[in-house]
mmCIF file of C-alpha atoms in Angstrom:
data_model
loop_
_atom_site.group_PDB
_atom_site.id
_atom_site.type_symbol
_atom_site.label_atom_id
_atom_site.label_comp_id
_atom_site.label_asym_id
_atom_site.label_seq_id
_atom_site.Cartn_x
_atom_site.Cartn_y
_atom_site.Cartn_z
ATOM 1 C CA LEU F 1 -5.955 -59.067 39.323
ATOM 2 C CA ASN F 2 -9.057 -60.349 41.071
ATOM 3 C CA LEU F 3 -10.801 -58.453 43.864
ATOM 4 C CA VAL F 4 -8.930 -60.254 46.667
ATOM 5 C CA GLN F 5 -5.554 -59.455 45.109
ATOM 6 C CA ARG F 6 -6.484 -55.842 44.450
ATOM 7 C CA ARG F 7 -7.746 -55.533 48.011
ATOM 8 C CA ARG F 8 -4.490 -57.006 49.351
ATOM 9 C CA LEU F 9 -2.464 -54.592 47.231
ATOM 10 C CA PHE F 10 -4.352 -51.494 48.370
ATOM 11 C CA PHE F 11 -4.593 -52.406 52.057
ATOM 12 C CA GLY F 12 -0.935 -53.448 51.986
ATOM 13 C CA LEU F 13 -0.065 -49.947 50.802
ATOM 14 C CA LEU F 14 -2.241 -48.504 53.585
ATOM 15 C CA ALA F 15 -0.301 -50.645 56.083
ATOM 16 C CA VAL F 16 2.964 -49.189 54.738
ATOM 17 C CA LEU F 17 1.500 -45.683 55.049
ATOM 18 C CA ALA F 18 0.433 -46.450 58.626
ATOM 19 C CA CYS F 19 3.992 -47.457 59.578
ATOM 20 C CA TRP F 20 5.854 -44.759 57.610
ATOM 21 C CA PRO F 21 5.529 -41.944 60.231
ATOM 22 C CA LEU F 22 7.762 -44.025 62.558
ATOM 23 C CA GLY F 23 10.518 -43.826 59.952
ATOM 24 C CA HIS F 24 9.662 -40.156 59.420
ATOM 25 C CA LEU F 25 10.267 -39.462 63.128
ATOM 26 C CA VAL F 26 13.764 -40.957 62.782
ATOM 27 C CA LEU F 27 14.506 -38.896 59.638
ATOM 28 C CA VAL F 28 13.376 -35.685 61.360
ATOM 29 C CA ASP F 29 15.530 -36.404 64.392
ATOM 30 C CA ARG F 30 18.654 -37.739 62.684
ATOM 31 C CA TYR F 31 18.746 -35.831 59.390
ATOM 32 C CA LEU F 32 16.717 -32.735 60.299
ATOM 33 C CA VAL F 33 14.094 -33.462 57.634
ATOM 34 C CA ASN F 34 11.298 -30.870 57.699
ATOM 35 C CA PRO F 35 8.517 -32.295 59.924
ATOM 36 C CA TRP F 36 5.894 -30.743 57.618
ATOM 37 C CA GLU F 37 7.102 -32.717 54.606
ATOM 38 C CA LEU F 38 7.436 -36.298 53.319
ATOM 39 C CA CYS F 39 4.051 -37.614 54.442
ATOM 40 C CA GLY F 40 4.796 -37.966 58.161
ATOM 41 C CA PHE F 41 1.598 -36.068 59.041
ATOM 42 C CA ALA F 42 3.605 -33.847 61.391
ATOM 43 C CA MET F 43 2.257 -30.555 60.058
ATOM 44 C CA TYR F 44 1.669 -27.899 62.706
ATOM 45 C CA VAL F 45 4.040 -29.414 65.264
ATOM 46 C CA GLN F 46 6.985 -27.062 64.630
ATOM 47 C CA PRO F 47 7.401 -23.719 62.831
ATOM 48 C CA ASN F 48 7.800 -24.258 59.092
ATOM 49 C CA THR F 49 10.933 -22.152 58.752
ATOM 50 C CA LEU F 50 13.964 -22.318 56.474
ATOM 51 C CA VAL F 51 17.118 -24.084 57.578
ATOM 52 C CA GLU F 52 20.423 -22.339 58.066
ATOM 53 C CA VAL F 53 23.411 -23.899 56.298
ATOM 54 C CA ARG F 54 27.036 -23.615 57.433
ATOM 55 C CA LEU F 55 29.884 -25.034 55.395
ATOM 56 C CA PHE F 56 33.178 -26.169 56.896
ATOM 57 C CA LEU F 57 36.308 -26.970 54.908
ATOM 58 C CA SER F 58 38.601 -29.859 55.832
ATOM 59 C CA SER F 59 40.814 -27.383 57.690
ATOM 60 C CA GLY F 60 37.865 -26.607 59.960
ATOM 61 C CA GLU F 61 37.556 -23.133 58.447
ATOM 62 C CA VAL F 62 34.002 -21.829 57.987
ATOM 63 C CA LEU F 63 33.166 -21.011 54.381
ATOM 64 C CA SER F 64 31.053 -17.891 54.744
ATOM 65 C CA PRO F 65 28.587 -16.894 51.965
ATOM 66 C CA GLU F 66 30.549 -13.651 51.392
ATOM 67 C CA MET F 67 33.524 -15.719 50.239
ATOM 68 C CA LEU F 68 31.499 -17.339 47.451
ATOM 69 C CA ASP F 69 31.176 -16.168 43.858
ATOM 70 C CA GLN F 70 27.741 -15.915 42.208
ATOM 71 C CA THR F 71 27.695 -19.523 40.888
ATOM 72 C CA ALA F 72 28.599 -21.007 44.258
ATOM 73 C CA ALA F 73 26.184 -18.663 46.070
ATOM 74 C CA ASP F 74 23.368 -19.784 43.750
ATOM 75 C CA ALA F 75 24.278 -23.440 44.350
ATOM 76 C CA LEU F 76 24.237 -22.790 48.094
ATOM 77 C CA ALA F 77 20.790 -21.151 47.869
ATOM 78 C CA GLU F 78 19.518 -24.135 45.851
ATOM 79 C CA TYR F 79 20.978 -26.565 48.391
ATOM 80 C CA ARG F 80 19.393 -24.600 51.216
ATOM 81 C CA ASN F 81 15.976 -24.906 49.547
ATOM 82 C CA ARG F 82 16.316 -28.656 49.124
ATOM 83 C CA ALA F 83 17.739 -29.105 52.628
ATOM 84 C CA GLY F 84 14.741 -27.131 53.897
ATOM 85 C CA ILE F 85 12.688 -30.199 53.015
ATOM 86 C CA LEU F 86 15.117 -33.115 52.991
ATOM 87 C CA GLY F 87 17.537 -31.936 55.678
ATOM 88 C CA LEU F 88 20.901 -33.687 55.461
ATOM 89 C CA LEU F 89 19.400 -36.195 53.001
ATOM 90 C CA ALA F 90 19.634 -33.494 50.306
ATOM 91 C CA SER F 91 22.540 -34.314 48.030
ATOM 92 C CA PRO F 92 25.342 -31.698 48.201
ATOM 93 C CA ASP F 93 26.944 -32.871 44.928
ATOM 94 C CA GLU F 94 25.966 -29.822 42.867
ATOM 95 C CA LEU F 95 27.066 -27.520 45.668
ATOM 96 C CA ALA F 96 30.433 -29.307 45.934
ATOM 97 C CA GLN F 97 30.909 -29.046 42.143
ATOM 98 C CA ALA F 98 30.108 -25.328 42.195
ATOM 99 C CA LEU F 99 32.559 -24.806 45.058
ATOM 100 C CA ARG F 100 35.231 -26.695 43.144
ATOM 101 C CA ARG F 101 34.597 -24.636 39.988
ATOM 102 C CA SER F 102 34.907 -21.426 41.983
ATOM 103 C CA GLY F 103 38.276 -22.482 43.350
ATOM 104 C CA HIS F 104 37.437 -23.546 46.867
ATOM 105 C CA ALA F 105 38.182 -27.198 46.009
ATOM 106 C CA PRO F 106 36.952 -28.874 49.159
ATOM 107 C CA GLU F 107 38.430 -32.359 49.482
ATOM 108 C CA GLU F 108 36.085 -32.871 52.312
ATOM 109 C CA LEU F 109 32.996 -30.822 52.991
ATOM 110 C CA GLN F 110 31.201 -30.688 56.278
ATOM 111 C CA ILE F 111 27.692 -29.310 56.257
ATOM 112 C CA GLU F 112 25.924 -28.152 59.365
ATOM 113 C CA LEU F 113 22.174 -27.548 59.256
ATOM 114 C CA ARG F 114 20.328 -25.574 61.909
ATOM 115 C CA ARG F 115 16.556 -25.650 62.127
ATOM 116 C CA GLN F 116 14.546 -23.422 64.445
ATOM 117 C CA MET F 117 12.225 -25.377 66.724
ATOM 118 C CA ILE F 118 10.099 -24.793 69.788
ATOM 119 C CA ASP F 119 10.883 -26.979 72.786
ATOM 120 C CA SER F 120 8.388 -28.202 75.351
ATOM 121 C CA ARG F 121 9.229 -25.235 77.634
ATOM 122 C CA GLY F 122 8.066 -22.884 74.899
ATOM 123 C CA GLN F 123 11.595 -21.663 74.098
ATOM 124 C CA LEU F 124 12.872 -21.173 70.553
ATOM 125 C CA THR F 125 15.925 -23.334 70.053
ATOM 126 C CA TYR F 126 18.080 -24.426 67.152
ATOM 127 C CA ARG F 127 18.474 -28.104 66.457
ATOM 128 C CA LYS F 128 21.793 -28.759 64.744
ATOM 129 C CA ARG F 129 22.988 -31.710 62.722
ATOM 130 C CA MET F 130 26.281 -32.069 60.882
ATOM 131 C CA ARG F 131 27.356 -34.444 58.147
ATOM 132 C CA ARG F 132 30.675 -35.012 56.390
ATOM 133 C CA PHE F 133 30.629 -35.490 52.615
ATOM 134 C CA MET L 1 -16.401 -53.197 31.593
ATOM 135 C CA VAL L 2 -19.187 -51.463 29.681
ATOM 136 C CA ASP L 3 -18.694 -47.744 29.544
ATOM 137 C CA SER L 4 -21.589 -45.980 31.161
ATOM 138 C CA PRO L 5 -22.605 -42.351 31.460
ATOM 139 C CA ALA L 6 -22.186 -40.678 34.806
ATOM 140 C CA LEU L 7 -24.515 -41.733 37.602
ATOM 141 C CA PRO L 8 -27.118 -43.599 35.521
ATOM 142 C CA GLY L 9 -30.536 -44.133 37.022
ATOM 143 C CA PHE L 10 -29.800 -42.737 40.470
ATOM 144 C CA ARG L 11 -31.898 -39.959 41.951
ATOM 145 C CA HIS L 12 -29.580 -39.827 44.938
ATOM 146 C CA PRO L 13 -26.481 -41.723 43.803
ATOM 147 C CA PRO L 14 -24.317 -43.698 46.271
ATOM 148 C CA PRO L 15 -21.690 -41.343 47.740
ATOM 149 C CA THR L 16 -18.812 -43.686 46.841
ATOM 150 C CA LEU L 17 -19.803 -43.534 43.188
ATOM 151 C CA VAL L 18 -20.010 -39.736 43.233
ATOM 152 C CA VAL L 19 -16.668 -39.448 45.024
ATOM 153 C CA ALA L 20 -15.024 -41.815 42.525
ATOM 154 C CA GLN L 21 -16.197 -39.556 39.693
ATOM 155 C CA LEU L 22 -15.472 -36.197 41.318
ATOM 156 C CA LEU L 23 -12.166 -36.877 43.086
ATOM 157 C CA PRO L 24 -10.208 -36.808 39.778
ATOM 158 C CA PHE L 25 -11.495 -33.244 39.263
ATOM 159 C CA HIS L 26 -10.296 -32.313 42.748
ATOM 160 C CA ALA L 27 -6.950 -33.843 41.769
ATOM 161 C CA ALA L 28 -6.984 -31.594 38.686
ATOM 162 C CA VAL L 29 -7.415 -28.563 40.968
ATOM 163 C CA TYR L 30 -4.494 -29.858 43.052
ATOM 164 C CA GLY L 31 -2.440 -30.155 39.862
ATOM 165 C CA THR L 32 -3.395 -26.594 38.875
ATOM 166 C CA LEU L 33 -2.209 -25.307 42.259
ATOM 167 C CA MET L 34 1.093 -27.162 41.899
ATOM 168 C CA ALA L 35 1.526 -25.695 38.404
ATOM 169 C CA ILE L 36 0.901 -22.188 39.796
ATOM 170 C CA ASP L 37 3.496 -22.848 42.519
ATOM 171 C CA HIS L 38 6.192 -24.258 40.268
ATOM 172 C CA ARG L 39 5.614 -22.215 37.104
ATOM 173 C CA ALA L 40 7.464 -24.780 34.991
ATOM 174 C CA LEU L 41 6.427 -26.650 31.861
ATOM 175 C CA GLY L 42 6.393 -30.113 33.491
ATOM 176 C CA PRO L 43 3.846 -29.348 36.229
ATOM 177 C CA ILE L 44 1.748 -27.307 33.764
ATOM 178 C CA HIS L 45 1.584 -30.297 31.394
ATOM 179 C CA CYS L 46 0.662 -32.539 34.336
ATOM 180 C CA ALA L 47 -2.116 -30.157 35.407
ATOM 181 C CA VAL L 48 -3.585 -30.150 31.893
ATOM 182 C CA SER L 49 -3.266 -33.957 31.780
ATOM 183 C CA LEU L 50 -5.098 -34.223 35.116
ATOM 184 C CA TRP L 51 -8.038 -32.170 33.781
ATOM 185 C CA LEU L 52 -8.194 -34.243 30.578
ATOM 186 C CA ALA L 53 -7.853 -37.500 32.562
ATOM 187 C CA ALA L 54 -10.691 -36.457 34.916
ATOM 188 C CA ILE L 55 -13.003 -35.733 31.964
ATOM 189 C CA ALA L 56 -11.989 -38.968 30.218
ATOM 190 C CA ALA L 57 -12.544 -41.060 33.385
ATOM 191 C CA LEU L 58 -15.978 -39.507 33.880
ATOM 192 C CA ARG L 59 -16.989 -40.237 30.293
ATOM 193 C CA PHE L 60 -15.284 -43.649 29.975
ATOM 194 C CA PRO L 61 -15.005 -45.448 33.361
ATOM 195 C CA THR L 62 -12.489 -47.952 31.914
ATOM 196 C CA LEU L 63 -10.023 -45.059 31.820
ATOM 197 C CA ARG L 64 -10.305 -44.482 35.579
ATOM 198 C CA ALA L 65 -6.605 -45.251 36.103
ATOM 199 C CA LEU L 66 -5.574 -42.179 34.080
ATOM 200 C CA PRO L 67 -6.069 -39.581 36.864
ATOM 201 C CA TRP L 68 -3.957 -41.738 39.189
ATOM 202 C CA LEU L 69 -1.175 -42.019 36.599
ATOM 203 C CA ALA L 70 -1.207 -38.268 35.939
ATOM 204 C CA CYS L 71 -1.141 -37.516 39.687
ATOM 205 C CA LEU L 72 1.678 -40.031 40.226
ATOM 206 C CA PHE L 73 3.683 -38.409 37.444
ATOM 207 C CA LEU L 74 3.087 -34.918 38.873
ATOM 208 C CA ASN L 75 4.127 -35.986 42.383
ATOM 209 C CA ALA L 76 7.255 -37.675 41.028
ATOM 210 C CA LEU L 77 8.085 -34.551 39.024
ATOM 211 C CA VAL L 78 7.833 -32.100 41.921
ATOM 212 C CA PHE L 79 9.205 -34.470 44.610
ATOM 213 C CA PRO L 80 10.215 -33.691 47.366
ATOM 214 C CA GLU L 81 7.968 -30.633 47.211
ATOM 215 C CA VAL L 82 4.833 -32.761 47.468
ATOM 216 C CA PRO L 83 2.415 -31.624 50.158
ATOM 217 C CA ASN L 84 1.169 -34.384 52.480
ATOM 218 C CA HIS L 85 -2.304 -34.269 50.952
ATOM 219 C CA GLY L 86 -0.656 -34.931 47.553
ATOM 220 C CA TYR L 87 0.380 -38.409 48.756
ATOM 221 C CA VAL L 88 -3.080 -39.062 50.254
ATOM 222 C CA LEU L 89 -4.730 -37.923 47.023
ATOM 223 C CA GLY L 90 -2.459 -40.240 45.033
ATOM 224 C CA LEU L 91 -3.522 -43.219 47.152
ATOM 225 C CA ALA L 92 -7.200 -42.241 46.896
ATOM 226 C CA LEU L 93 -6.914 -42.116 43.095
ATOM 227 C CA LEU L 94 -5.143 -45.485 43.096
ATOM 228 C CA ALA L 95 -8.158 -46.927 44.940
ATOM 229 C CA ILE L 96 -10.437 -45.558 42.221
ATOM 230 C CA ALA L 97 -8.190 -47.175 39.617
ATOM 231 C CA LEU L 98 -8.268 -50.530 41.446
ATOM 232 C CA PHE L 99 -11.929 -50.796 42.430
ATOM 233 C CA ARG L 100 -15.109 -50.274 40.429
ATOM 234 C CA ALA L 101 -17.410 -47.892 42.236
ATOM 235 C CA ASP L 102 -20.381 -49.059 40.165
ATOM 236 C CA LEU L 103 -20.282 -52.554 41.733
ATOM 237 C CA PRO L 104 -21.687 -52.803 45.298
ATOM 238 C CA ASP L 105 -18.992 -55.230 46.567
ATOM 239 C CA GLU L 106 -16.112 -53.119 45.303
ATOM 240 C CA ARG L 107 -17.839 -49.930 46.455
ATOM 241 C CA LEU L 108 -17.741 -51.298 49.995
ATOM 242 C CA VAL L 109 -13.997 -51.988 49.727
ATOM 243 C CA LEU L 110 -13.445 -48.472 48.375
ATOM 244 C CA ALA L 111 -15.407 -46.890 51.239
ATOM 245 C CA THR L 112 -13.517 -48.969 53.830
ATOM 246 C CA GLY L 113 -10.175 -48.077 52.267
ATOM 247 C CA TYR L 114 -11.019 -44.380 52.315
ATOM 248 C CA ARG L 115 -12.089 -44.572 55.976
ATOM 249 C CA TYR L 116 -8.807 -46.273 56.894
ATOM 250 C CA LEU L 117 -6.864 -43.669 54.918
ATOM 251 C CA VAL L 118 -8.431 -40.805 56.892
ATOM 252 C CA GLY L 119 -8.036 -42.802 60.128
ATOM 253 C CA ILE L 120 -4.277 -43.095 59.522
ATOM 254 C CA VAL L 121 -3.969 -39.364 58.769
ATOM 255 C CA PHE L 122 -5.894 -38.316 61.897
ATOM 256 C CA PHE L 123 -4.173 -40.837 64.178
ATOM 257 C CA TRP L 124 -0.656 -39.854 63.175
ATOM 258 C CA SER L 125 -1.446 -36.162 63.090
ATOM 259 C CA GLY L 126 -2.466 -36.444 66.754
ATOM 260 C CA VAL L 127 0.466 -38.671 67.737
ATOM 261 C CA GLN L 128 2.964 -36.292 66.100
ATOM 262 C CA LYS L 129 1.540 -33.400 68.118
ATOM 263 C CA LEU L 130 1.782 -35.459 71.309
ATOM 264 C CA TRP L 131 5.324 -36.627 70.473
ATOM 265 C CA SER L 132 6.580 -33.130 69.688
ATOM 266 C CA GLY L 133 5.508 -31.837 73.105
ATOM 267 C CA THR L 134 4.549 -28.502 71.539
ATOM 268 C CA TRP L 135 0.794 -28.819 72.065
ATOM 269 C CA SER L 136 0.645 -29.674 75.797
ATOM 270 C CA GLN L 137 1.015 -26.006 76.858
ATOM 271 C CA ALA L 138 -0.244 -24.602 73.547
ATOM 272 C CA GLN L 139 3.366 -23.752 72.621
ATOM 273 C CA PHE L 140 2.821 -24.132 68.876
ATOM 274 C CA LEU L 141 -0.465 -22.189 68.863
ATOM 275 C CA ILE L 142 1.137 -19.361 70.819
ATOM 276 C CA TYR L 143 4.104 -19.215 68.437
ATOM 277 C CA GLU L 144 1.776 -19.075 65.430
ATOM 278 C CA ILE L 145 -0.390 -16.339 67.021
ATOM 279 C CA GLY L 146 2.729 -14.182 66.954
ATOM 280 C CA HIS L 147 3.947 -15.224 63.534
ATOM 281 C CA SER L 148 0.946 -16.161 61.358
ATOM 282 C CA ALA L 149 -1.920 -13.894 60.312
ATOM 283 C CA ARG L 150 -4.285 -16.870 60.020
ATOM 284 C CA PHE L 151 -3.707 -17.995 63.608
ATOM 285 C CA GLY L 152 -3.571 -14.412 64.890
ATOM 286 C CA GLN L 153 -7.011 -13.565 63.460
ATOM 287 C CA VAL L 154 -8.658 -16.545 65.164
ATOM 288 C CA PHE L 155 -6.799 -16.855 68.458
ATOM 289 C CA ALA L 156 -5.587 -13.335 69.260
ATOM 290 C CA TRP L 157 -8.653 -12.587 71.378
ATOM 291 C CA PHE L 158 -7.505 -15.285 73.836
ATOM 292 C CA THR L 159 -4.499 -13.103 74.660
ATOM 293 C CA ASN L 160 -3.821 -9.501 75.669
ATOM 294 C CA ARG L 161 -1.699 -6.965 73.800
ATOM 295 C CA SER L 162 1.453 -7.323 75.871
ATOM 296 C CA GLU L 163 1.319 -11.097 75.396
ATOM 297 C CA GLN L 164 0.865 -10.675 71.635
ATOM 298 C CA ARG L 165 3.904 -8.389 71.569
ATOM 299 C CA ALA L 166 5.951 -11.037 73.411
ATOM 300 C CA TYR L 167 4.760 -13.732 71.007
ATOM 301 C CA ARG L 168 5.999 -11.699 68.047
ATOM 302 C CA MET L 169 9.425 -11.568 69.659
ATOM 303 C CA GLY L 170 11.301 -14.464 71.198
ATOM 304 C CA GLY L 171 8.690 -15.947 73.520
ATOM 305 C CA PRO L 172 8.495 -17.900 75.755
ATOM 306 C CA PHE L 173 5.572 -19.460 73.951
ATOM 307 C CA LEU L 174 3.461 -20.843 76.762
ATOM 308 C CA GLY L 175 -0.321 -20.640 76.723
ATOM 309 C CA HIS L 176 -2.848 -20.516 79.497
ATOM 310 C CA GLY L 177 -6.534 -21.172 80.142
ATOM 311 C CA LEU L 178 -8.755 -21.945 77.198
ATOM 312 C CA LEU L 179 -5.849 -22.078 74.712
ATOM 313 C CA VAL L 180 -4.172 -24.924 76.618
ATOM 314 C CA TRP L 181 -7.496 -26.733 76.833
ATOM 315 C CA ALA L 182 -8.139 -26.293 73.087
ATOM 316 C CA SER L 183 -4.575 -27.288 72.217
ATOM 317 C CA ASN L 184 -4.791 -30.563 74.155
ATOM 318 C CA PHE L 185 -8.293 -31.239 72.873
ATOM 319 C CA VAL L 186 -7.043 -31.198 69.268
ATOM 320 C CA TRP L 187 -4.444 -33.961 69.546
ATOM 321 C CA ILE L 188 -6.555 -36.100 71.869
ATOM 322 C CA ALA L 189 -9.527 -35.831 69.484
ATOM 323 C CA GLU L 190 -7.329 -36.607 66.459
ATOM 324 C CA ILE L 191 -5.939 -39.781 68.035
ATOM 325 C CA ALA L 192 -9.365 -40.895 69.308
ATOM 326 C CA ILE L 193 -11.043 -40.263 65.956
ATOM 327 C CA GLY L 194 -8.191 -41.961 64.094
ATOM 328 C CA ILE L 195 -8.493 -45.093 66.253
ATOM 329 C CA GLY L 196 -12.278 -44.945 65.964
ATOM 330 C CA LEU L 197 -12.162 -44.791 62.168
ATOM 331 C CA LEU L 198 -9.694 -47.672 62.026
ATOM 332 C CA LEU L 199 -11.182 -50.016 64.600
ATOM 333 C CA SER L 200 -14.793 -49.208 65.387
ATOM 334 C CA ARG L 201 -17.789 -51.363 64.558
ATOM 335 C CA GLU L 202 -20.506 -50.582 62.050
ATOM 336 C CA VAL L 203 -22.695 -48.334 64.233
ATOM 337 C CA MET L 204 -19.831 -46.293 65.645
ATOM 338 C CA LYS L 205 -17.999 -45.828 62.314
ATOM 339 C CA LYS L 206 -20.517 -43.294 61.131
ATOM 340 C CA ARG L 207 -20.312 -41.359 64.427
ATOM 341 C CA PHE L 208 -16.533 -41.209 64.262
ATOM 342 C CA ALA L 209 -16.760 -40.027 60.648
ATOM 343 C CA TRP L 210 -19.111 -37.214 61.717
ATOM 344 C CA ALA L 211 -16.755 -36.351 64.593
ATOM 345 C CA ALA L 212 -13.853 -36.228 62.114
ATOM 346 C CA LEU L 213 -15.807 -33.885 59.847
ATOM 347 C CA LEU L 214 -16.672 -31.575 62.765
ATOM 348 C CA LEU L 215 -13.040 -31.443 63.884
ATOM 349 C CA LEU L 216 -11.983 -30.853 60.279
ATOM 350 C CA VAL L 217 -14.327 -27.848 59.982
ATOM 351 C CA ALA L 218 -12.879 -26.400 63.198
ATOM 352 C CA VAL L 219 -9.287 -26.963 62.042
ATOM 353 C CA GLU L 220 -9.907 -25.592 58.545
ATOM 354 C CA PHE L 221 -11.477 -22.471 60.061
ATOM 355 C CA VAL L 222 -7.886 -21.626 61.023
ATOM 356 C CA ALA L 223 -5.801 -23.503 58.459
ATOM 357 C CA ARG L 224 -7.945 -22.660 55.370
ATOM 358 C CA GLU L 225 -6.656 -25.597 53.345
ATOM 359 C CA SER L 226 -9.493 -26.422 50.987
ATOM 360 C CA VAL L 227 -7.551 -29.034 49.008
ATOM 361 C CA PHE L 228 -6.955 -31.137 52.119
ATOM 362 C CA GLY L 229 -10.370 -30.272 53.593
ATOM 363 C CA LEU L 230 -12.407 -31.272 50.534
ATOM 364 C CA LEU L 231 -10.289 -34.400 50.098
ATOM 365 C CA VAL L 232 -11.094 -35.593 53.638
ATOM 366 C CA VAL L 233 -14.789 -34.723 53.202
ATOM 367 C CA GLY L 234 -14.816 -36.779 50.002
ATOM 368 C CA LEU L 235 -13.046 -39.727 51.635
ATOM 369 C CA LEU L 236 -15.427 -39.768 54.618
ATOM 370 C CA TRP L 237 -18.634 -39.155 52.698
ATOM 371 C CA PRO L 238 -19.036 -42.873 51.770
ATOM 372 C CA THR L 239 -18.838 -43.767 55.486
ATOM 373 C CA VAL L 240 -21.261 -41.043 56.516
ATOM 374 C CA ASP L 241 -23.462 -42.242 53.618
ATOM 375 C CA LYS L 242 -25.562 -39.106 53.523
ATOM 376 C CA ARG L 243 -27.427 -38.998 50.208
ATOM 377 C CA PHE L 244 -28.631 -35.857 48.526
ATOM 378 C CA SER L 245 -29.175 -34.475 45.067
ATOM 379 C CA ILE L 246 -25.956 -34.026 43.115
ATOM 380 C CA ARG L 247 -27.087 -30.485 42.268
ATOM 381 C CA TRP L 248 -25.730 -29.511 45.705
ATOM 382 C CA LEU L 249 -22.246 -30.409 44.531
ATOM 383 C CA TRP L 250 -22.112 -27.175 42.520
ATOM 384 C CA ILE L 251 -21.126 -25.598 45.835
ATOM 385 C CA LEU L 252 -17.699 -27.180 45.278
ATOM 386 C CA VAL L 253 -17.012 -24.982 42.245
ATOM 387 C CA PRO L 254 -16.625 -21.650 44.122
ATOM 388 C CA ILE L 255 -14.557 -23.371 46.838
ATOM 389 C CA GLU L 256 -12.157 -24.818 44.259
ATOM 390 C CA LEU L 257 -12.004 -21.459 42.478
ATOM 391 C CA LEU L 258 -11.218 -19.795 45.803
ATOM 392 C CA ALA L 259 -8.324 -22.235 46.292
ATOM 393 C CA ILE L 260 -6.906 -21.349 42.861
ATOM 394 C CA LEU L 261 -7.334 -17.608 43.447
ATOM 395 C CA GLY L 262 -5.809 -18.009 46.933
ATOM 396 C CA ARG L 263 -2.738 -19.666 45.431
ATOM 397 C CA MET L 264 -2.430 -16.675 43.093
ATOM 398 C CA SER L 265 -2.449 -14.447 46.228
ATOM 399 C CA LEU L 266 -5.786 -12.927 45.207
ATOM 400 C CA VAL L 267 -7.652 -13.856 48.417
ATOM 401 C CA PRO L 268 -7.067 -11.560 51.413
ATOM 402 C CA GLY L 269 -5.830 -13.491 54.444
ATOM 403 C CA GLY L 270 -4.783 -16.475 52.331
ATOM 404 C CA PHE L 271 -6.652 -19.574 51.203
ATOM 405 C CA HIS L 272 -5.150 -22.710 49.732
#
């Protein structure tokens, strides 16, 4: 590559980086992605706290952590860690498999994430997002 | 390209050349911190590779793409747990791989690219604070005073004891006086500096770079993030174009060591 091509390549990547935070704003809002993560430069805008995960079965029943065996509880903890960064973009496949192995057999799994945030009035609120898998 | 020893014939070498040779070592420190965090074989191998790649690139400039490749591999391995400065560092190393810092023309492109990179980071960091609405009444600062030792140590004297007690509980997290002023100053300055670094003319570029460095020092006084801090200093140094003897760069060694010790929880108050 000559200098012009290399320059185009690098400044093209910078242009992508300059536009990416717009997409990041959408991911944070729609999928509850952690604002601190994924190169959106939104560190220090919200508390960097863990997400809360609630599981719903197709019947609408809440699957509480106490109902899970060790394997499923570990899978839930692992999912919670990944969802702490990726929000609802984190794949629940391993969690669903662990639930199936432990006899809960969800045909349809609904996951609700809750992330603690500060609103503009200075109140702590929970932003919730739910997704069906 | 003819392999050449480090910084030949320069009493005070061009900053871009020094940065191109030292940034891979900073990346190696970053890799070490990630290895400490993850405590897994993959990141440990990547950290070792980053150190070896930094030494190889310093000795043989034709191998200057190696640190970028090692950093790319590390980031891919630990994704999505890549800190924001990990992406910026990756791009900065890519620039070193693409452009030869020993050629004046390419050095200029490298310096411009680095200035734009910092401009994007500052601009968006300010816009995100504005967009979130949690900096207009110092809401975020107030929350952190109640929940973070780092913020508490610096900002607690702006507040009285009963307020601090309320901030440790459920809020409301609304600031007053100097805190609100400081909170708004931060995002306004970040956006202004970001635009200045991206768009300003020759004379003003250097002033905006100095302004960015001053704001960075103020922010890092609270945040204590040496990996990000040193990275931004390195990226802006070519724009500032301040030349001095490379012996002064030994000051980086204790700072990098402090970052590693901080990650091992051996520095009181935290440092990373």
